[in-house]
Amino acid sequence: MNAEAIKVLVREYGMKRDGKATRWRQIDLDWLRDQRAAGRTCRQLAEETGFSIGMISYLARRHDMPGGRPRASRETH
């Protein structure tokens, strides 16, 4: 059986997948938003929560949270 078929069956039957794929749902987004607004870095929050820096950064970007680094603007000539 291939992986895509398994994913379809999991969704169709309302089953929950345990493991890292759903682990991000365990973080309180309101808490994360407050921490980012207070100036805490992704590195600090990752160390405290046990999530990777990349996951904290992803959640912050995905949910438009404050405190991110300003993006470099690209000017085209």
C-alpha atoms as a printed R data frame, in Angstrom:
   type eleno elety resid chain resno       x      y       z
1  ATOM     1    CA   MET     A     1   0.000  0.000   0.000
2  ATOM     2    CA   ASN     A     2   1.436  3.414  -0.862
3  ATOM     3    CA   ALA     A     3   1.750  6.398   1.487
4  ATOM     4    CA   GLU     A     4  -0.807  8.538  -0.375
5  ATOM     5    CA   ALA     A     5  -3.483  5.851  -0.026
6  ATOM     6    CA   ILE     A     6  -2.829  5.685   3.708
7  ATOM     7    CA   LYS     A     7  -3.146  9.471   4.042
8  ATOM     8    CA   VAL     A     8  -6.494  9.388   2.221
9  ATOM     9    CA   LEU     A     9  -7.812  6.623   4.465
10 ATOM    10    CA   VAL     A    10  -6.666  8.423   7.615
11 ATOM    11    CA   ARG     A    11  -8.564 11.552   6.542
12 ATOM    12    CA   GLU     A    12 -11.677  9.667   5.377
13 ATOM    13    CA   TYR     A    13 -12.083  7.785   8.636
14 ATOM    14    CA   GLY     A    14 -11.272 10.776  10.848
15 ATOM    15    CA   MET     A    15  -8.316  9.003  12.362
16 ATOM    16    CA   LYS     A    16  -5.599 10.866  14.220
17 ATOM    17    CA   ARG     A    17  -1.971 10.377  13.344
18 ATOM    18    CA   ASP     A    18   0.295 10.434  16.374
19 ATOM    19    CA   GLY     A    19   3.877 11.524  16.155
20 ATOM    20    CA   LYS     A    20   5.885 14.471  14.999
21 ATOM    21    CA   ALA     A    21   3.531 15.364  12.160
22 ATOM    22    CA   THR     A    22   0.850 16.509  14.622
23 ATOM    23    CA   ARG     A    23   3.130 17.620  17.447
24 ATOM    24    CA   TRP     A    24   2.998 21.303  16.436
25 ATOM    25    CA   ARG     A    25  -0.666 21.347  17.419
26 ATOM    26    CA   GLN     A    26   0.400 20.988  21.036
27 ATOM    27    CA   ILE     A    27   1.717 24.560  21.223
28 ATOM    28    CA   ASP     A    28  -0.577 27.359  22.395
29 ATOM    29    CA   LEU     A    29  -0.545 29.920  19.594
30 ATOM    30    CA   ASP     A    30  -1.761 32.723  21.881
31 ATOM    31    CA   TRP     A    31   1.165 32.049  24.232
32 ATOM    32    CA   LEU     A    32   3.570 31.955  21.284
33 ATOM    33    CA   ARG     A    33   2.183 35.245  19.945
34 ATOM    34    CA   ASP     A    34   2.609 36.896  23.377
35 ATOM    35    CA   GLN     A    35   6.175 35.607  23.683
36 ATOM    36    CA   ARG     A    36   7.122 36.872  20.216
37 ATOM    37    CA   ALA     A    37   5.499 40.254  20.936
38 ATOM    38    CA   ALA     A    38   7.578 40.459  24.123
39 ATOM    39    CA   GLY     A    39  10.712 40.153  21.990
40 ATOM    40    CA   ARG     A    40  11.690 36.562  22.695
41 ATOM    41    CA   THR     A    41  13.615 34.904  19.896
42 ATOM    42    CA   CYS     A    42  12.732 31.711  18.074
43 ATOM    43    CA   ARG     A    43  15.887 30.184  19.545
44 ATOM    44    CA   GLN     A    44  14.787 30.968  23.118
45 ATOM    45    CA   LEU     A    45  11.297 29.621  22.516
46 ATOM    46    CA   ALA     A    46  12.633 26.491  20.830
47 ATOM    47    CA   GLU     A    47  14.876 25.751  23.807
48 ATOM    48    CA   GLU     A    48  11.980 26.255  26.229
49 ATOM    49    CA   THR     A    49   9.402 24.212  24.322
50 ATOM    50    CA   GLY     A    50  11.558 21.492  22.802
51 ATOM    51    CA   PHE     A    51  10.406 22.374  19.281
52 ATOM    52    CA   SER     A    52  12.925 23.101  16.566
53 ATOM    53    CA   ILE     A    53  13.848 26.690  15.752
54 ATOM    54    CA   GLY     A    54  12.467 26.087  12.270
55 ATOM    55    CA   MET     A    55   9.071 24.998  13.627
56 ATOM    56    CA   ILE     A    56   8.789 28.032  15.921
57 ATOM    57    CA   SER     A    57   9.768 30.291  13.033
58 ATOM    58    CA   TYR     A    58   7.310 28.563  10.693
59 ATOM    59    CA   LEU     A    59   4.419 28.928  13.156
60 ATOM    60    CA   ALA     A    60   5.253 32.596  13.738
61 ATOM    61    CA   ARG     A    61   5.288 33.325  10.000
62 ATOM    62    CA   ARG     A    62   2.250 31.162   9.276
63 ATOM    63    CA   HIS     A    63   0.155 32.957  11.888
64 ATOM    64    CA   ASP     A    64   1.490 36.494  11.219
65 ATOM    65    CA   MET     A    65   3.076 36.899  14.633
66 ATOM    66    CA   PRO     A    66   5.151 39.940  15.563
67 ATOM    67    CA   GLY     A    67   8.844 39.914  16.292
68 ATOM    68    CA   GLY     A    68  10.309 38.462  13.132
69 ATOM    69    CA   ARG     A    69  13.414 39.755  11.468
70 ATOM    70    CA   PRO     A    70  12.759 42.338   8.809
71 ATOM    71    CA   ARG     A    71  13.061 40.882   5.346
72 ATOM    72    CA   ALA     A    72  15.601 42.368   2.986
73 ATOM    73    CA   SER     A    73  13.913 44.266   0.223
74 ATOM    74    CA   ARG     A    74  14.914 43.409  -3.286
75 ATOM    75    CA   GLU     A    75  15.005 46.197  -5.758
76 ATOM    76    CA   THR     A    76  14.890 45.360  -9.410
77 ATOM    77    CA   HIS     A    77  16.556 47.640 -11.874
